[in-house]
CSV table of C-alpha atoms in Angstrom, one decimal:
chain,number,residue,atom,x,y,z
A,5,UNK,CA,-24.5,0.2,-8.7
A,6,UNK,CA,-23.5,2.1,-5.6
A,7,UNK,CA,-21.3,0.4,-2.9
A,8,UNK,CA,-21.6,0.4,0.7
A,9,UNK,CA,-18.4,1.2,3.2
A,10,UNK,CA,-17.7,-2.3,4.0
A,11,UNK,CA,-18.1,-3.7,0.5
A,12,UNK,CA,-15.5,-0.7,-0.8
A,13,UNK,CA,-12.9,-2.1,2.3
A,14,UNK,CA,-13.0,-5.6,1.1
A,15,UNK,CA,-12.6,-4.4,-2.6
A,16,UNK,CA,-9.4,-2.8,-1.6
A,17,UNK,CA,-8.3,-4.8,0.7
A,18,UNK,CA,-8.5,-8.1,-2.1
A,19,UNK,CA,-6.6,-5.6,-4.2
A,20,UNK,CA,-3.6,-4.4,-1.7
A,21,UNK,CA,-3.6,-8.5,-1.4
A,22,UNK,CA,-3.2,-9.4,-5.2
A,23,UNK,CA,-0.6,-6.9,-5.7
A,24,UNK,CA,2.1,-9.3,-4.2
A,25,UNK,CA,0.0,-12.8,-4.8
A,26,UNK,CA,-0.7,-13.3,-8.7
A,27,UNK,CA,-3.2,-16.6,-7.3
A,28,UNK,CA,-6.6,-16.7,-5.5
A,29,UNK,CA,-6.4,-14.5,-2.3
A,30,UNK,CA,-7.5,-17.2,0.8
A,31,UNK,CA,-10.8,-15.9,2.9
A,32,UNK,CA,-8.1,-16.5,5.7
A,33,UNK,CA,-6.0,-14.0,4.4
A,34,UNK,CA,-9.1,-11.2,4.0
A,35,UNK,CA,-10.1,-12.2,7.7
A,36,UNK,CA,-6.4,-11.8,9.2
A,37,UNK,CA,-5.8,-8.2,7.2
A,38,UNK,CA,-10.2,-7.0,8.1
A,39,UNK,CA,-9.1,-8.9,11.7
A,40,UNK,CA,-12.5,-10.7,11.5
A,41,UNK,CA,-13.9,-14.1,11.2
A,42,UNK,CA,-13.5,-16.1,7.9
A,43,UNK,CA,-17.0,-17.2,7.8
A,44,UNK,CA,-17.8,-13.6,7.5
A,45,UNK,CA,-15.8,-13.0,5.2
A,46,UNK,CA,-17.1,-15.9,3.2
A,47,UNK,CA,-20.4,-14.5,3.3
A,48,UNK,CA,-19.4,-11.0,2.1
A,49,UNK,CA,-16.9,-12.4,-1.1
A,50,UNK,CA,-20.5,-14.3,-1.6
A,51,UNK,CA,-22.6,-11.0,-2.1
A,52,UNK,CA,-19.6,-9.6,-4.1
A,53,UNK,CA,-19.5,-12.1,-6.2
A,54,UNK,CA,-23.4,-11.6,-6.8
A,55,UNK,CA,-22.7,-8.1,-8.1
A,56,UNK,CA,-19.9,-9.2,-10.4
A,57,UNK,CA,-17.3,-7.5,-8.4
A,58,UNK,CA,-15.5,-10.6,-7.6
A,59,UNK,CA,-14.5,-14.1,-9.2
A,60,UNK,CA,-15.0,-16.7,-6.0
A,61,UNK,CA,-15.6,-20.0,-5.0
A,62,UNK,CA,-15.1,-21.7,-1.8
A,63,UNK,CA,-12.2,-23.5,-0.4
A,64,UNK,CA,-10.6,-22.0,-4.2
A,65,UNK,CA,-9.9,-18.1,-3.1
A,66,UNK,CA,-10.8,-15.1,-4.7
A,67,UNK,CA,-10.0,-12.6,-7.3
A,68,UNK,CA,-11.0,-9.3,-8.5
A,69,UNK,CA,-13.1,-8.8,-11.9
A,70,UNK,CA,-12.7,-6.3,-14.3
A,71,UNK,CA,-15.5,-4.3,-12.4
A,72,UNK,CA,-13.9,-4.6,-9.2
A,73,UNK,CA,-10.5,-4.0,-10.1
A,74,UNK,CA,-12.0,-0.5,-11.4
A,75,UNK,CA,-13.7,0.1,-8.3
A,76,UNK,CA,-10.8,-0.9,-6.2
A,77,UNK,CA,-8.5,0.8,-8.1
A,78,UNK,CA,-10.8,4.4,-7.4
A,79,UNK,CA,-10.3,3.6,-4.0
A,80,UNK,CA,-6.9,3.3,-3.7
A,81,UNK,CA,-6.5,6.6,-5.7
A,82,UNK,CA,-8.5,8.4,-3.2
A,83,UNK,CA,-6.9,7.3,-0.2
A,84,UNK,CA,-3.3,8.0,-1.4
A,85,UNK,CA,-4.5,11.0,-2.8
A,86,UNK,CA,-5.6,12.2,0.4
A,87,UNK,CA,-2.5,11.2,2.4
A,88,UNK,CA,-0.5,13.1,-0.1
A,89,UNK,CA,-3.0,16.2,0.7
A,90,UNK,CA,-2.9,15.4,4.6
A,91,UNK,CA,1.0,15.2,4.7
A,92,UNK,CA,2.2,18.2,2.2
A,93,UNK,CA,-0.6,20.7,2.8
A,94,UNK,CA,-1.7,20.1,6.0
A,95,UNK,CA,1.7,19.0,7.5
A,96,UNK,CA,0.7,15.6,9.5
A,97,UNK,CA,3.6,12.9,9.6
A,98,UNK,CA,3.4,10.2,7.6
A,99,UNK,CA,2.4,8.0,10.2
A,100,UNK,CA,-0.5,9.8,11.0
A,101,UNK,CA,-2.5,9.7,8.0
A,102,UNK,CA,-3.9,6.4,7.1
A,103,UNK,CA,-6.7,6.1,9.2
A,104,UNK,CA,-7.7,9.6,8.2
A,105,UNK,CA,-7.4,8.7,4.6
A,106,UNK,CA,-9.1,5.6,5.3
A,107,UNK,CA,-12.5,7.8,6.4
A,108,UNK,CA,-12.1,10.2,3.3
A,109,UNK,CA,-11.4,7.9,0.7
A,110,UNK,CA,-15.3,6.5,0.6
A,111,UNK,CA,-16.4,10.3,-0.5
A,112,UNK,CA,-17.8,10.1,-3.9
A,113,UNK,CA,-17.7,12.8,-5.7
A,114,UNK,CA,-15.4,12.2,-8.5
A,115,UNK,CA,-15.4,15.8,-9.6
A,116,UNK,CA,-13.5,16.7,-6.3
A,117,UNK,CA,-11.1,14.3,-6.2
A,118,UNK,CA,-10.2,15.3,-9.8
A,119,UNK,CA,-10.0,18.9,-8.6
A,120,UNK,CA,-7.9,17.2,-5.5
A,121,UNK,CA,-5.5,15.7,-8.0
A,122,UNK,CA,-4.7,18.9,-10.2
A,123,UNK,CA,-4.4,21.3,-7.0
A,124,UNK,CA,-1.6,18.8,-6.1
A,125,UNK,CA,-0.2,18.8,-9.3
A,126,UNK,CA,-0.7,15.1,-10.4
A,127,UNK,CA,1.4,13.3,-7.7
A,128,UNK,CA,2.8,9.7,-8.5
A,129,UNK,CA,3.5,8.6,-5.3
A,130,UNK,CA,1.8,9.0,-2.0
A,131,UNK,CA,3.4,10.1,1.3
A,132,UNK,CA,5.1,6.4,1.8
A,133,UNK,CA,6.0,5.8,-2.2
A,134,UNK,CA,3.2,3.8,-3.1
A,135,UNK,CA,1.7,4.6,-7.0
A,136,UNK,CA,-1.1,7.0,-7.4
A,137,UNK,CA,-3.8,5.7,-10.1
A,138,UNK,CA,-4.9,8.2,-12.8
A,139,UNK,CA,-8.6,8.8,-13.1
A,140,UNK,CA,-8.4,6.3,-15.6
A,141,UNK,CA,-6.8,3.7,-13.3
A,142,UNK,CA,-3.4,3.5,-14.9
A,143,UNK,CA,-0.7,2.9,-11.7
A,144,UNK,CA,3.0,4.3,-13.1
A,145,UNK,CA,6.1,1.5,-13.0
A,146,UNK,CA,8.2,3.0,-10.4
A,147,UNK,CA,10.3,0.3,-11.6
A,148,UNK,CA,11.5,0.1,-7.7
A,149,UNK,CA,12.1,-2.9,-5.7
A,150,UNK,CA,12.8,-4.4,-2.4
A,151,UNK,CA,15.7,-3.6,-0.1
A,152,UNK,CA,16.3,-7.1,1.2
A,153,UNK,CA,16.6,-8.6,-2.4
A,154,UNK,CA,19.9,-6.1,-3.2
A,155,UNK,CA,23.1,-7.5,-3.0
A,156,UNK,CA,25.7,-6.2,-0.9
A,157,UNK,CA,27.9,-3.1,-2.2
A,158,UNK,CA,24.7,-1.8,-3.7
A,159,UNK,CA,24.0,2.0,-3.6
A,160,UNK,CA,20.4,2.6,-3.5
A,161,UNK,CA,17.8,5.3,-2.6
A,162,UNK,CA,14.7,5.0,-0.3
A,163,UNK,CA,11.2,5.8,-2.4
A,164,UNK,CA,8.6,3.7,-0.5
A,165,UNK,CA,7.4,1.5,2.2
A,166,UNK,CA,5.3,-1.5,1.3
A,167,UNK,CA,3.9,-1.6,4.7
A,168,UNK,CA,2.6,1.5,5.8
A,169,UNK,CA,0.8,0.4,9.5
A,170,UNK,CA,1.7,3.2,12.1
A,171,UNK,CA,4.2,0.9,13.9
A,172,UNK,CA,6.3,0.1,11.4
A,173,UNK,CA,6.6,3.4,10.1
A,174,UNK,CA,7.6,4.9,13.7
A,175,UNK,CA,10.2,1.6,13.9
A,176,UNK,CA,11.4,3.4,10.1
A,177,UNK,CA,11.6,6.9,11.9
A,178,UNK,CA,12.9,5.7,14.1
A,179,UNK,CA,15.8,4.5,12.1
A,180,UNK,CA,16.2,7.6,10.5
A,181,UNK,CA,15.3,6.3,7.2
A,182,UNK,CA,12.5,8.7,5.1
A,183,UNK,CA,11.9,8.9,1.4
A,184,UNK,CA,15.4,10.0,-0.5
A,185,UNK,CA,17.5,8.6,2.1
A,186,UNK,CA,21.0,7.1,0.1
A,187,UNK,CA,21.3,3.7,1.5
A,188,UNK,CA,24.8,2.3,0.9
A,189,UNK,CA,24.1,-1.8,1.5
A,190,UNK,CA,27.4,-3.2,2.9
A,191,UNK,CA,26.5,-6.7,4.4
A,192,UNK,CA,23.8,-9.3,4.5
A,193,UNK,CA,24.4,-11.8,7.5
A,194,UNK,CA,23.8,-15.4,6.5
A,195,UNK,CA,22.2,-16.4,9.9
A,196,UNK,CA,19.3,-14.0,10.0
A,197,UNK,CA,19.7,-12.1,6.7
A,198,UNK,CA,19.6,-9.3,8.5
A,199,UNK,CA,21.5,-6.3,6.7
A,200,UNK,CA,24.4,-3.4,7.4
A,201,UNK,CA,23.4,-0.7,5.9
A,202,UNK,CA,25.1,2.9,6.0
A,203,UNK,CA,22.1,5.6,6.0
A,204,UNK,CA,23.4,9.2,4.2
A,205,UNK,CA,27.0,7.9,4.5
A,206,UNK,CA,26.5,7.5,8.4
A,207,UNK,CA,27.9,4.8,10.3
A,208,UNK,CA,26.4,1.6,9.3
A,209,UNK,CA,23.3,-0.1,11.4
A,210,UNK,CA,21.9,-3.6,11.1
A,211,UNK,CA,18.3,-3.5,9.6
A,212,UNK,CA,16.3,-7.2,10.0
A,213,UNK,CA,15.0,-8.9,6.8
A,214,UNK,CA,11.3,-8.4,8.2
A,215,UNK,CA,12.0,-4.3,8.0
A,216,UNK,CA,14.3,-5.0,4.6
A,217,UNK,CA,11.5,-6.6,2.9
A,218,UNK,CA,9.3,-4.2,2.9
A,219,UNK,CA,11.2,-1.0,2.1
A,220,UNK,CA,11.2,0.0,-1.5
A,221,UNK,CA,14.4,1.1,-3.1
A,222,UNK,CA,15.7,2.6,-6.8
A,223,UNK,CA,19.4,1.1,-7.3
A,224,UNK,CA,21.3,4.4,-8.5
């Protein structure tokens, strides 16, 4: 059964969702991350739901199937596949990629993004550390987790972003902070839990909890 654009955006979208939510995703929260009305969004879980691809009922949220999770899952592969091609072969910034990706990730053709995948030698991760499915949809454990749940005096190193909109990732350039980056976490202040953090060694900076909490760390 072939999908349509839209229906292969909301299919991703419920999955990016239920990767930090184990319970039924809200309509609310499709509308606020499609930036569209919930009624329309009720209306498309509704056909979804027709095709098998999703497990919904009003007022009670939504989930992916086993058939949707598959087709999601495809999705995702393709678009971080294609950020990893648009960033190491064709030199854009990390930054710069998604919306790119987001255009090239509906080709079909699974023979090319098979050939996609060996020319660039099986990556894990994409440009901002997120997994990379296999063609069989199996994600690798990173095993990494977030920066704002380490505890002070905690030597870490930078492998991914969990928010990868253009704006935070300038605020992250920014900062000097990029994928490898030793982190040494000195202090966690107990009115904002914002942190002090000492980038490569470097004098420390105060990072906020909202920029802690979504950067992805492996304790060394």
């Amino acid at each position: 059964m072939s999908t349509s654009f839209a229906e292969e955006n909301y299919l991703k979208i419920i999955y990016r969702l239920s990767e930090s939510n184990p319970n039924e995703i809200s309509t609310n929260e499709v509308a606020e991350m499609i930036q569209t009305k919930a009624a329309s969004v009720s209306d498309m879980l509704r056909k979804l739901s027709e095709k098998g691809w999703v497990n919904y009922q009003k007022y009670q949220g939504v989930r992916l199937t086993d058939k949707g999770q598959k087709i999601a899952l495809s999705i995702v592969r393709k678009h971080r596949l294609w950020e990893f091609f648009l960033v190491e072969k064709m030199g854009f910034n990390w930054d710069q990629v998604h919306d790119i990706a987001e255009q090239l990730e509906h080709i079909e053709s699974e023979e090319l993004i098979n050939k996609l995948d060996e020319f660039l030698g099986f990556p894990k991760v994409d440009p901002h550390g997120d997994p990379i499915p296999n063609k069989d949809g199996v994600i690798p454990d990173l095993g990494y987790q977030l920066l704002s749940d380490c505890k002070p005096n905690t030597t870490c190193t930078l492998m991914g972003v969990a928010q990868d909109s253009t704006v935070f990732l300038q605020l992250v350039t920014k900062l000097d902070l990029k994928l490898g980056s030793k982190l040494n976490l000195i202090e966690i202040n107990s009115f904002d839990r914002s942190i002090s953090v000492s980038i490569e060694g470097q004098t420390p900076v105060f990072i906020s909890h909202e920029v802690a909490k979504n950067i992805l760390v492996k304790i060394i």
